[in-house]
Amino acid sequence: MKKDANKSPRAAELRRLAKERLKSDKQYRTLFDSAGDAIFIYDAKGRILAANTMAGKQYGYTKSELMSMTVGLLAIPEQRIHVKERLARMMKQGRLKFETMHQRKDGTLFPVEVNSLRITWNGRAAVMDICRDLTEQLKLTEELRREHDELRVIFDSNPTMIFFKDTKNRMIRINRAFAVAANMTQEAILGKTASELYPHQDEHYWENDKQVMVAGQPKTGIIEPLQTPDGIKWLQTDKVPYRDKNGRITGVIGFSLDVTERKKMEDALRESEQLFYTAFHAFPDAVALSSTKEGRFIEINTAFINTLGYTRDEIVGHTSVELNIWELPEERERMLQAFTRDNRVVNMETHMCRKSGVIFPVLFSAEFITIKGNPAILTVARDISVIKKFEENRERLNQELSRTNQDLETLIRIASHDLRSPLVNIQGFNQLLNKACDAIIRIMAGAALPDETRQALVASHEKAKKSMRFINAGVEKMNGLINALLHLSRLGRAPLVLQPLDMNDLLHAVMEAMAFQIRTAAAEITVDNLPGCRADAALVNQVFSNLLDNAVKYRDGARSLRVRVWGRQEDARAVYCVEDNGMGVAPEHQSKIWNLFYRPNPQEKGIGEGIGLPAVQRIVERHGGKVWMESELGKGSRFFLALPGVAKEEQP
């Protein structure tokens, strides 16, 4: 009984210890599984013996998958050759810390920090690895590095000279602008005292520094000269106390800005203000400055006084309403509405009233401006009385010109009709004379005449026939001129039918109509792909017909005629060129070929009436275009014409 009594307390103690150990194991297991880093326990051969919950989450494996793996499989393939060496070194040293790259189950790589510790696990030597995912940490480190680099770039890119000085007047940090201003490198400046850098000027600067450090308050707007090898520069400096993390003042931070140019600008501004004052009063239009609140005149120029007829004292301090400057109140309201809507008025045509009561037309403009920080309204009134009279005269002359052109066209039609009647008579009687002469010759052939008489009659007949041929040629020439005049007069009367044109189709039609001429002349004509234009199809057809006809007429007999038609798009216009290898035009004739009835070689047979190129010019200019030529005698000519282009979406 005694033996059993002694045994019972021991058993109870063992049970208690077992319970406590079980409780302790549960606590350690809870800590193990709730750790924020992945934890692996593996034996000396790298076989994983245990892994916590975070290990599965971090690497993407189930716990059973991890327990069937070696720790080497966690490393990326190119790092696995180092696992055994690290394991041996760690088993020897007992502790190891390193950074490496691991691989998840899905193949993604991530950086880790590994803390390895040699432990005893279930009575055997083992290793515990705590693997911390460094992805976010590296991102944060990279972000901090980037921010540091950005701040450094901003610091060094700032045009303001920035410097940090300690309590011993030594330069501990400066930016690039400071080094450039000092004409030294940053390395040569750092660590030196300001007195070493500026031996003759530092005392005054250092006095300001000490005031800032003692008072602990910034000192701003310090403007002082700095003597440099390039002359005196003016600096504006702000200084603030430099404090450490505990708030203790350990130096001063300075921001110096070179304001030399600003001082020059201020001087120039004062000069420009004087120039503005001079220009303001010398300006030929009536100019005034008014308040934005009530519209009272603040300043006026001399032209304002001369234009309106008031004295300066009668104007300044008053409004346009009080002076009755506007002819009609509704015109002033119209101006105010436009000014309120657009914050400006530009060249509004209206009428104003002089002090004498005379009404006159003006172009009125107004704009908000700021003068020395104060808003104001600048107004300009230009007296356009003379311009209006000129426009009225121009309109009258245009109307007279239009009537004259109509009368001229009527005269041309009447004259052509009246001229054709005698031409028909001349041509008819010429034919009768021709027949009569032929009849005389036939009668003379059967008559007995002395040889001398017969020869005289034959000679007279030949002269008469020659004269009649001249008469007939003159009639045809006169008829051609009349037709040309009628054609030219009709060009200006017909309304334009503007439309997008496919110039490739148009040139094809022109060449078909001229096929006989082209074949007869044995000409080779090529047409490039042409851009479209917006024009009248019939008139543009006539333009290219005339240009190609000219190329055929003025070809060089010494070589085969070659003509090329090409074009290009130039912004809002299409430019075309008809290029030939014909006779060319001498420089002295090039400016005259556009004149009506002008021909470089009037004696040459088969040449037109000198109306083709003037017609081309008139048609192109009616379209708002331009025509010109380039030519070299004996080599050929290039005729250019520019017509309104079409947008890409409108291209036929």
XYZ file of C-alpha atoms in Angstrom:
652
model
C 0.000 0.000 0.000
C 2.837 2.310 0.829
C 4.483 1.676 -2.545
C 1.292 2.512 -4.445
C 0.913 5.717 -2.436
C 4.367 6.871 -3.453
C 3.678 5.998 -7.099
C 0.424 7.977 -7.388
C 1.874 11.499 -6.899
C 4.614 10.806 -9.470
C 2.091 9.715 -12.041
C 0.079 12.837 -11.402
C 3.180 14.951 -11.883
C 3.988 13.230 -15.146
C 0.489 13.810 -16.377
C 0.756 17.470 -15.392
C 4.081 17.861 -17.194
C 2.705 16.126 -20.256
C -0.269 18.455 -20.285
C 1.963 21.491 -19.893
C 4.246 20.288 -22.695
C 1.246 19.636 -24.913
C -0.047 23.104 -24.109
C 3.398 24.554 -24.826
C 3.622 22.669 -28.152
C 0.228 24.047 -29.135
C 1.374 27.574 -28.299
C 4.556 27.138 -30.311
C 2.579 25.620 -33.185
C 0.208 28.625 -33.051
C 3.143 31.021 -33.098
C 4.783 28.969 -35.864
C 1.682 29.033 -38.077
C 0.755 32.657 -37.374
C 4.227 34.008 -38.243
C 4.199 36.652 -41.008
C 7.193 35.110 -42.805
C 7.540 31.700 -44.405
C 9.317 29.217 -42.042
C 10.843 25.939 -43.154
C 12.513 23.256 -41.013
C 14.602 20.739 -42.929
C 17.260 18.145 -42.218
C 20.943 18.079 -43.176
C 20.015 16.772 -46.632
C 17.633 19.627 -47.300
C 14.450 17.554 -46.904
C 11.623 19.707 -45.565
C 10.400 18.423 -42.198
C 7.938 21.222 -41.368
C 6.532 24.386 -42.908
C 4.165 27.013 -41.517
C 0.956 28.333 -43.058
C 2.654 31.427 -44.557
C 5.103 29.136 -46.406
C 2.227 27.571 -48.319
C 0.694 30.963 -49.090
C 3.997 32.556 -50.087
C 5.145 29.727 -52.366
C 1.778 28.480 -53.619
C 2.175 24.846 -52.462
C 0.014 22.765 -50.163
C 1.565 21.620 -46.926
C 1.690 18.031 -48.161
C 3.480 19.179 -51.352
C 6.066 21.053 -49.316
C 6.673 18.042 -47.058
C 7.609 16.002 -50.143
C 10.148 18.566 -51.409
C 13.700 19.574 -50.663
C 14.525 23.135 -49.783
C 16.651 23.406 -52.932
C 13.537 23.314 -55.105
C 12.476 26.673 -53.651
C 15.476 28.393 -55.243
C 15.516 29.441 -58.879
C 17.263 26.861 -61.124
C 20.457 28.863 -61.603
C 20.840 29.293 -57.810
C 20.301 25.634 -56.832
C 23.973 24.744 -57.217
C 24.696 27.012 -54.223
C 22.137 25.375 -51.889
C 24.367 22.476 -50.742
C 27.336 24.796 -50.196
C 25.190 27.184 -48.126
C 23.716 24.283 -46.142
C 27.168 22.920 -45.288
C 28.408 26.401 -44.325
C 25.342 27.029 -42.185
C 25.621 23.676 -40.375
C 29.175 24.612 -39.546
C 28.565 28.261 -38.555
C 25.203 27.710 -36.882
C 23.667 30.882 -38.354
C 23.547 32.424 -41.837
C 21.761 35.390 -43.397
C 21.622 36.097 -47.132
C 19.399 37.395 -49.940
C 18.492 35.314 -52.985
C 15.729 34.660 -55.534
C 13.064 32.009 -54.944
C 10.437 30.577 -57.239
C 6.751 29.969 -56.572
C 4.829 26.962 -57.770
C 3.426 28.986 -60.711
C 6.945 29.856 -61.847
C 6.998 33.509 -60.724
C 10.228 34.703 -59.152
C 10.535 36.897 -56.084
C 13.385 38.167 -53.893
C 13.730 36.832 -50.345
C 15.845 37.458 -47.284
C 16.751 34.127 -45.648
C 17.702 33.847 -41.953
C 19.020 30.306 -41.355
C 19.518 28.872 -37.852
C 20.830 25.468 -36.843
C 18.408 23.770 -34.429
C 17.602 20.377 -32.984
C 14.382 18.877 -34.236
C 13.041 15.726 -32.618
C 16.492 14.924 -31.369
C 18.202 15.412 -34.729
C 20.275 18.277 -36.184
C 18.125 20.399 -38.460
C 17.900 23.880 -39.978
C 15.198 26.478 -39.627
C 14.886 29.042 -42.500
C 12.832 32.188 -42.019
C 12.169 33.471 -45.568
C 10.937 37.034 -45.839
C 9.430 38.163 -49.171
C 11.368 41.322 -50.092
C 9.158 42.301 -53.040
C 7.363 45.134 -51.249
C 10.502 46.131 -49.376
C 12.474 46.343 -52.611
C 9.645 48.318 -54.203
C 9.733 50.695 -51.255
C 13.529 50.896 -51.422
C 13.367 51.567 -55.164
C 10.681 54.194 -54.601
C 12.788 55.852 -51.908
C 15.822 55.745 -54.197
C 13.800 57.187 -57.064
C 12.401 59.917 -54.831
C 15.909 60.663 -53.582
C 17.177 60.856 -57.172
C 14.237 63.067 -58.142
C 14.865 65.353 -55.193
C 18.533 65.474 -56.129
C 17.641 66.312 -59.723
C 15.250 69.018 -58.533
C 17.890 70.295 -56.123
C 20.576 70.433 -58.813
C 18.230 71.628 -61.573
C 16.879 74.509 -59.531
C 18.148 77.791 -60.997
C 18.159 79.253 -57.499
C 21.547 78.968 -55.757
C 20.978 76.783 -52.653
C 23.534 76.312 -49.872
C 23.679 74.713 -46.392
C 26.212 76.138 -43.910
C 26.992 74.905 -40.425
C 27.614 77.028 -37.348
C 31.288 77.331 -38.323
C 30.438 78.957 -41.648
C 31.423 75.841 -43.614
C 29.629 74.790 -46.775
C 28.148 71.345 -46.145
C 25.899 71.085 -49.198
C 25.339 73.136 -52.363
C 23.508 72.675 -55.624
C 24.858 72.932 -59.157
C 23.608 76.496 -59.653
C 25.722 77.637 -56.699
C 28.827 75.916 -58.117
C 28.261 77.446 -61.552
C 27.877 80.916 -60.029
C 31.074 80.412 -58.040
C 32.846 79.100 -61.171
C 34.040 76.065 -59.175
C 33.133 72.396 -58.896
C 30.828 71.232 -56.115
C 33.623 69.072 -54.713
C 35.976 72.064 -54.508
C 33.434 74.082 -52.510
C 32.161 71.519 -49.998
C 33.898 71.749 -46.626
C 35.307 75.223 -47.239
C 34.230 78.235 -45.248
C 32.502 81.124 -46.962
C 35.430 83.371 -45.958
C 37.753 81.109 -47.977
C 35.465 81.395 -50.967
C 34.702 85.129 -50.647
C 37.542 86.612 -48.555
C 36.510 90.241 -49.172
C 32.749 89.890 -48.974
C 31.951 87.170 -46.457
C 31.777 89.311 -43.292
C 28.490 90.908 -44.293
C 27.013 87.580 -45.405
C 28.120 85.827 -42.182
C 26.553 88.569 -40.073
C 23.171 87.819 -41.659
C 23.717 84.072 -41.121
C 24.406 84.563 -37.390
C 21.283 86.716 -36.998
C 19.166 83.922 -38.512
C 20.751 81.224 -36.317
C 20.530 83.257 -33.105
C 16.946 84.458 -33.661
C 15.800 81.161 -35.145
C 13.729 83.149 -37.630
C 14.029 83.425 -41.416
C 15.385 86.547 -43.062
C 14.063 87.148 -46.565
C 14.409 89.570 -49.452
C 18.075 90.411 -48.822
C 19.310 92.187 -51.969
C 23.016 92.861 -52.198
C 25.746 93.156 -54.825
C 28.305 90.449 -55.525
C 31.582 91.297 -57.208
C 32.525 88.681 -59.822
C 35.194 88.516 -62.541
C 32.408 89.367 -64.999
C 31.361 92.447 -63.048
C 28.792 93.164 -60.355
C 25.868 90.790 -59.982
C 22.839 91.432 -57.828
C 21.538 88.630 -55.588
C 18.277 88.295 -53.716
C 18.750 85.888 -50.796
C 16.355 84.237 -48.347
C 17.888 82.547 -45.280
C 16.218 80.137 -42.832
C 17.621 78.283 -39.815
C 18.762 74.713 -40.428
C 17.547 72.382 -37.636
C 18.400 68.773 -36.863
C 15.792 66.110 -36.025
C 15.703 67.334 -32.426
C 14.939 70.889 -33.483
C 18.398 72.180 -32.565
C 19.754 74.872 -34.923
C 22.889 73.504 -36.583
C 23.337 75.967 -39.422
C 21.579 78.052 -42.028
C 19.994 77.305 -45.404
C 20.246 79.993 -48.060
C 18.401 80.520 -51.324
C 20.083 83.062 -53.594
C 18.648 84.169 -56.895
C 20.612 86.148 -59.445
C 18.369 89.173 -60.026
C 20.843 91.076 -62.176
C 18.645 90.646 -65.233
C 15.571 91.555 -63.219
C 17.196 94.795 -62.129
C 18.088 95.459 -65.736
C 14.500 94.695 -66.691
C 13.213 97.028 -63.992
C 15.439 99.741 -65.346
C 14.284 98.873 -68.864
C 10.660 98.872 -67.654
C 11.020 102.382 -66.336
C 12.467 103.362 -69.688
C 9.713 101.519 -71.565
C 7.074 103.266 -69.474
C 8.508 106.532 -70.638
C 8.505 105.235 -74.218
C 4.908 104.031 -73.785
C 3.897 107.447 -72.520
C 5.540 109.044 -75.550
C 4.011 106.524 -77.992
C 0.618 106.787 -76.280
C 0.451 110.503 -76.959
C 2.026 110.235 -80.422
C -0.392 107.511 -81.625
C -2.506 108.869 -84.505
C -5.759 107.203 -83.347
C -7.865 108.364 -80.394
C -6.725 106.246 -77.412
C -8.157 106.343 -73.891
C -7.811 104.488 -70.594
C -11.012 104.107 -68.567
C -11.897 102.657 -65.182
C -13.576 99.243 -65.236
C -16.164 100.197 -62.623
C -17.832 103.309 -64.040
C -16.041 103.748 -67.348
C -14.615 107.139 -66.381
C -11.701 108.352 -68.485
C -8.386 108.043 -66.634
C -6.008 109.058 -69.405
C -6.359 110.174 -73.030
C -3.876 110.899 -75.778
C -3.499 113.989 -77.925
C -5.316 112.394 -80.886
C -8.353 111.786 -78.658
C -8.509 115.510 -77.871
C -8.036 116.499 -81.507
C -10.568 113.944 -82.797
C -13.386 114.698 -80.340
C -12.694 118.413 -79.981
C -12.794 118.509 -76.157
C -10.067 119.759 -73.828
C -8.298 117.327 -71.526
C -10.031 118.708 -68.443
C -13.421 118.299 -70.128
C -12.732 114.593 -70.732
C -10.720 113.129 -67.818
C -12.987 112.064 -64.944
C -16.081 111.921 -67.139
C -17.800 109.096 -69.017
C -18.646 108.781 -72.695
C -22.332 109.043 -71.790
C -21.798 112.342 -69.974
C -19.912 113.722 -72.984
C -22.492 112.354 -75.463
C -19.697 110.808 -77.571
C -21.846 107.992 -79.031
C -24.197 109.007 -81.829
C -26.809 106.391 -80.871
C -27.260 104.897 -77.347
C -28.094 101.498 -78.906
C -24.650 101.446 -80.580
C -23.026 101.819 -77.156
C -25.231 99.001 -75.832
C -24.171 96.801 -78.771
C -20.525 97.478 -77.939
C -21.058 96.690 -74.215
C -22.797 93.396 -75.025
C -19.922 92.327 -77.269
C -17.380 93.454 -74.671
C -19.156 91.550 -71.877
C -19.406 88.423 -74.036
C -15.852 88.332 -75.433
C -13.915 90.553 -72.985
C -12.808 92.560 -75.997
C -14.064 94.397 -79.057
C -12.074 94.506 -82.297
C -12.766 96.999 -85.104
C -16.489 97.461 -84.485
C -17.764 99.950 -87.023
C -19.927 102.639 -85.456
C -20.439 106.422 -85.360
C -19.340 109.017 -82.811
C -20.130 112.659 -82.202
C -17.609 115.480 -81.892
C -18.097 118.319 -79.447
C -19.213 120.426 -82.427
C -22.022 117.948 -83.108
C -20.473 116.523 -86.281
C -21.111 112.782 -86.674
C -18.218 110.709 -88.076
C -17.569 106.973 -88.651
C -15.001 105.094 -86.540
C -13.548 101.615 -86.048
C -13.837 101.030 -82.297
C -11.713 98.530 -80.323
C -11.559 97.851 -76.569
C -9.604 95.484 -74.344
C -9.012 94.805 -70.646
C -5.463 95.622 -69.505
C -3.615 95.898 -66.198
C -1.563 98.952 -65.331
C 0.621 98.588 -62.241
C -1.685 95.911 -60.921
C -4.877 97.883 -61.503
C -7.450 96.756 -64.101
C -8.437 99.241 -66.796
C -10.053 99.383 -70.222
C -8.011 100.478 -73.227
C -10.089 101.869 -76.094
C -8.994 102.922 -79.572
C -11.209 104.856 -81.989
C -9.944 105.265 -85.550
C -11.576 107.989 -87.640
C -12.397 106.295 -90.971
C -14.079 109.259 -92.656
C -11.438 109.351 -95.396
C -11.599 105.555 -95.829
C -15.381 105.690 -96.127
C -15.152 108.347 -98.835
C -12.568 106.213 -100.626
C -14.823 103.141 -100.385
C -17.768 105.123 -101.723
C -15.631 106.321 -104.642
C -14.358 102.785 -105.206
C -17.896 101.407 -105.223
C -18.954 104.109 -107.644
C -15.966 103.352 -109.886
C -16.678 99.604 -109.696
C -20.242 100.206 -110.749
C -19.043 102.433 -113.592
C -16.499 99.777 -114.574
C -19.205 97.101 -114.523
C -21.409 99.249 -116.733
C -18.443 99.962 -119.013
C -17.676 96.225 -119.277
C -21.294 95.510 -120.098
C -21.286 98.287 -122.685
C -18.004 96.948 -124.078
C -19.380 93.418 -124.364
C -22.507 94.808 -126.052
C -20.292 96.859 -128.357
C -18.208 93.776 -129.202
C -21.329 91.795 -130.074
C -22.752 94.636 -132.168
C -19.397 95.371 -133.821
C -18.825 91.692 -134.587
C -22.248 91.508 -136.202
C -21.715 94.745 -138.163
C -18.200 93.675 -139.188
C -19.342 90.246 -140.350
C -21.867 91.719 -142.824
C -19.262 93.515 -145.004
C -16.929 90.527 -144.572
C -19.603 88.263 -146.048
C -20.028 90.729 -148.942
C -16.264 90.968 -149.470
C -15.937 87.197 -149.407
C -18.918 86.784 -151.789
C -17.775 89.393 -154.298
C -14.249 87.975 -154.075
C -15.620 84.599 -155.120
C -17.526 86.257 -158.031
C -14.376 88.031 -159.159
C -12.514 84.752 -158.981
C -15.131 83.062 -161.188
C -15.143 86.021 -163.620
C -11.363 85.855 -163.966
C -11.563 82.131 -164.620
C -14.281 82.775 -167.275
C -12.088 85.418 -168.980
C -9.231 82.920 -169.163
C -11.508 80.276 -170.673
C -12.816 82.772 -173.288
C -9.283 83.974 -173.992
C -8.152 80.393 -174.581
C -10.339 80.090 -177.707
C -9.760 83.621 -179.021
C -7.189 84.599 -181.641
C -4.961 87.064 -179.830
C -1.464 88.279 -180.439
C 1.055 86.509 -178.219
C 2.026 89.741 -176.535
C -1.614 90.455 -175.625
C -2.188 86.874 -174.438
C 0.866 86.995 -172.196
C -0.231 90.342 -170.722
C -3.728 88.966 -170.012
C -2.308 85.795 -168.359
C 0.004 87.914 -166.195
C -2.902 90.146 -165.165
C -4.987 87.056 -164.358
C -2.270 85.670 -162.089
C -1.969 89.013 -160.268
C -5.759 89.166 -159.843
C -5.858 85.583 -158.487
C -3.039 86.386 -156.049
C -4.833 89.534 -154.871
C -8.053 87.601 -154.343
C -6.187 85.009 -152.277
C -4.856 87.827 -150.067
C -8.402 89.235 -149.783
C -9.739 85.794 -148.745
C -6.923 85.314 -146.177
C -7.671 88.752 -144.719
C -11.355 87.910 -144.459
C -10.556 84.642 -142.638
C -8.124 86.475 -140.365
C -10.723 89.131 -139.547
C -13.357 86.470 -138.920
C -10.956 84.657 -136.545
C -10.313 87.857 -134.587
C -14.045 88.540 -134.286
C -14.652 84.980 -133.014
C -11.768 85.349 -130.514
C -13.177 88.623 -129.176
C -16.623 87.077 -128.757
C -15.145 84.035 -127.017
C -13.089 86.172 -124.608
C -16.042 88.402 -123.759
C -18.190 85.349 -122.942
C -15.593 83.990 -120.470
C -16.445 86.679 -117.918
C -20.227 86.352 -118.229
C -20.887 82.659 -117.677
C -21.373 81.712 -113.975
C -18.851 79.248 -112.543
C -20.133 75.770 -111.706
C -17.681 74.744 -108.987
C -17.381 71.080 -108.070
C -14.694 68.534 -107.121
C -13.043 67.379 -110.368
C -11.301 64.105 -111.150
C -8.445 65.597 -113.184
C -7.339 62.215 -114.491
C -10.731 61.690 -116.156
C -10.741 65.290 -117.418
C -7.285 64.968 -119.067
C -8.367 61.665 -120.633
C -11.359 63.451 -122.223
C -9.141 66.328 -123.446
C -6.685 63.924 -125.084
C -9.511 61.977 -126.758
C -10.859 65.215 -128.273
C -7.351 66.088 -129.543
C -6.490 62.594 -130.744
C -6.217 63.606 -134.417
C -3.888 66.569 -133.650
C -1.732 64.443 -131.340
C -1.476 61.613 -133.895
C -0.725 64.041 -136.757
C 2.048 65.681 -134.745
C 3.414 62.225 -133.707
C 3.404 63.547 -130.127
C 3.986 61.429 -127.008
C 1.826 62.740 -124.132
C 1.997 61.223 -120.630
C -0.261 62.138 -117.706
C 0.791 61.424 -114.120
C -1.718 60.659 -111.367
C -3.192 64.116 -110.737
C -4.731 65.529 -107.536
C -8.312 66.742 -107.700
C -9.396 70.378 -107.610
C -12.587 72.387 -107.099
C -13.390 74.178 -110.360
C -15.678 74.519 -113.373
C -15.226 71.369 -115.479
C -15.931 73.014 -118.875
C -13.544 75.920 -118.279
C -10.743 73.731 -116.889
C -11.180 71.453 -119.933
C -10.663 74.535 -122.107
C -7.530 75.511 -120.139
C -5.791 72.163 -120.694
C -7.029 72.001 -124.309
C -5.396 75.388 -124.996
C -2.127 74.405 -123.253
C -1.848 71.072 -125.102
C -2.826 72.793 -128.378
C -0.009 75.324 -127.794
C 2.449 72.492 -127.162
C 1.478 70.897 -130.499
C 1.604 74.215 -132.413
C 4.969 75.318 -131.035
C 6.751 71.954 -131.278
C 10.343 71.793 -132.463
C 10.569 70.058 -135.866
C 14.081 68.829 -135.052
C 12.843 66.321 -132.432
C 9.771 64.309 -131.506
C 7.328 66.164 -129.292
C 7.088 64.906 -125.724
C 4.563 66.395 -123.298
C 4.137 65.487 -119.629
C 1.253 66.624 -117.421
C 1.871 66.304 -113.679
C 0.574 67.834 -110.463
C 0.948 68.042 -106.708
C -1.094 69.072 -103.663
C 0.155 72.214 -101.881
C -1.837 72.938 -98.702
C -5.223 74.271 -99.859
C -4.431 74.333 -103.572
C -3.629 71.922 -106.387
C -0.749 72.843 -108.723
C -0.571 71.396 -112.257
C 2.159 71.596 -114.883
C 2.111 71.028 -118.653
C 5.738 70.423 -119.610
C 6.969 70.113 -123.215
C 10.235 69.880 -125.151
C 9.117 72.321 -127.848
C 10.704 75.487 -129.231
C 10.571 77.360 -125.923
C 10.020 81.091 -125.444
C 12.811 83.672 -125.429
C 13.132 85.680 -122.165
C 12.071 88.931 -123.863
C 8.746 87.371 -124.895
C 7.854 85.528 -121.683
C 6.077 88.419 -119.978
C 4.180 89.370 -123.164
C 2.655 86.046 -124.159
C -0.222 86.649 -121.728
C -1.201 89.801 -123.645
C -4.212 89.599 -125.942
C -3.330 88.939 -129.646
C 0.420 88.750 -128.844
C 2.371 86.137 -130.820
C 6.161 85.684 -130.582
C 6.344 84.725 -134.299
C 3.456 86.479 -136.088
C 4.765 85.519 -139.571
C 4.749 81.788 -138.854
C 1.922 79.919 -140.573
C -0.536 77.757 -138.663
C -0.208 79.792 -135.459
C -3.342 81.002 -133.629
C -4.688 84.465 -132.985
C -2.847 85.071 -129.705
C -5.915 84.525 -127.534
C -5.312 81.026 -126.056
C -2.971 81.981 -123.198
C -4.918 85.152 -122.245
C -8.032 82.957 -122.061
C -6.144 80.458 -119.850
C -5.038 83.265 -117.546
C -8.538 84.730 -117.301
C -10.144 81.350 -116.508
C -7.588 80.472 -113.803
C -7.831 83.907 -112.171
C -11.652 83.685 -112.167
C -11.192 80.602 -109.974
C -8.979 82.586 -107.586
C -5.916 80.770 -108.914
C -2.632 81.685 -110.505
C -0.842 80.794 -113.760
C 2.821 81.204 -114.678
C 5.437 79.727 -116.978
C 9.096 78.765 -117.121
C 10.803 78.406 -120.490
C 14.182 78.126 -122.157
C 14.568 78.822 -125.841
C 15.368 75.654 -127.783
C 14.657 73.335 -124.829
C 10.952 73.657 -124.027
C 8.434 75.234 -121.668
C 6.591 74.479 -118.435
C 3.191 76.078 -117.835
C 2.003 76.006 -114.202
C -1.469 76.694 -112.882
C -2.701 76.650 -109.284
C -6.396 75.991 -108.605
C -8.378 75.581 -105.358
C -7.757 72.117 -103.946
C -10.211 69.744 -102.293
C -10.010 67.959 -98.935
C -8.886 64.312 -98.927
C -12.398 63.119 -98.145
C -13.681 65.084 -101.186
C -11.133 63.645 -103.598
C -13.059 62.021 -106.467
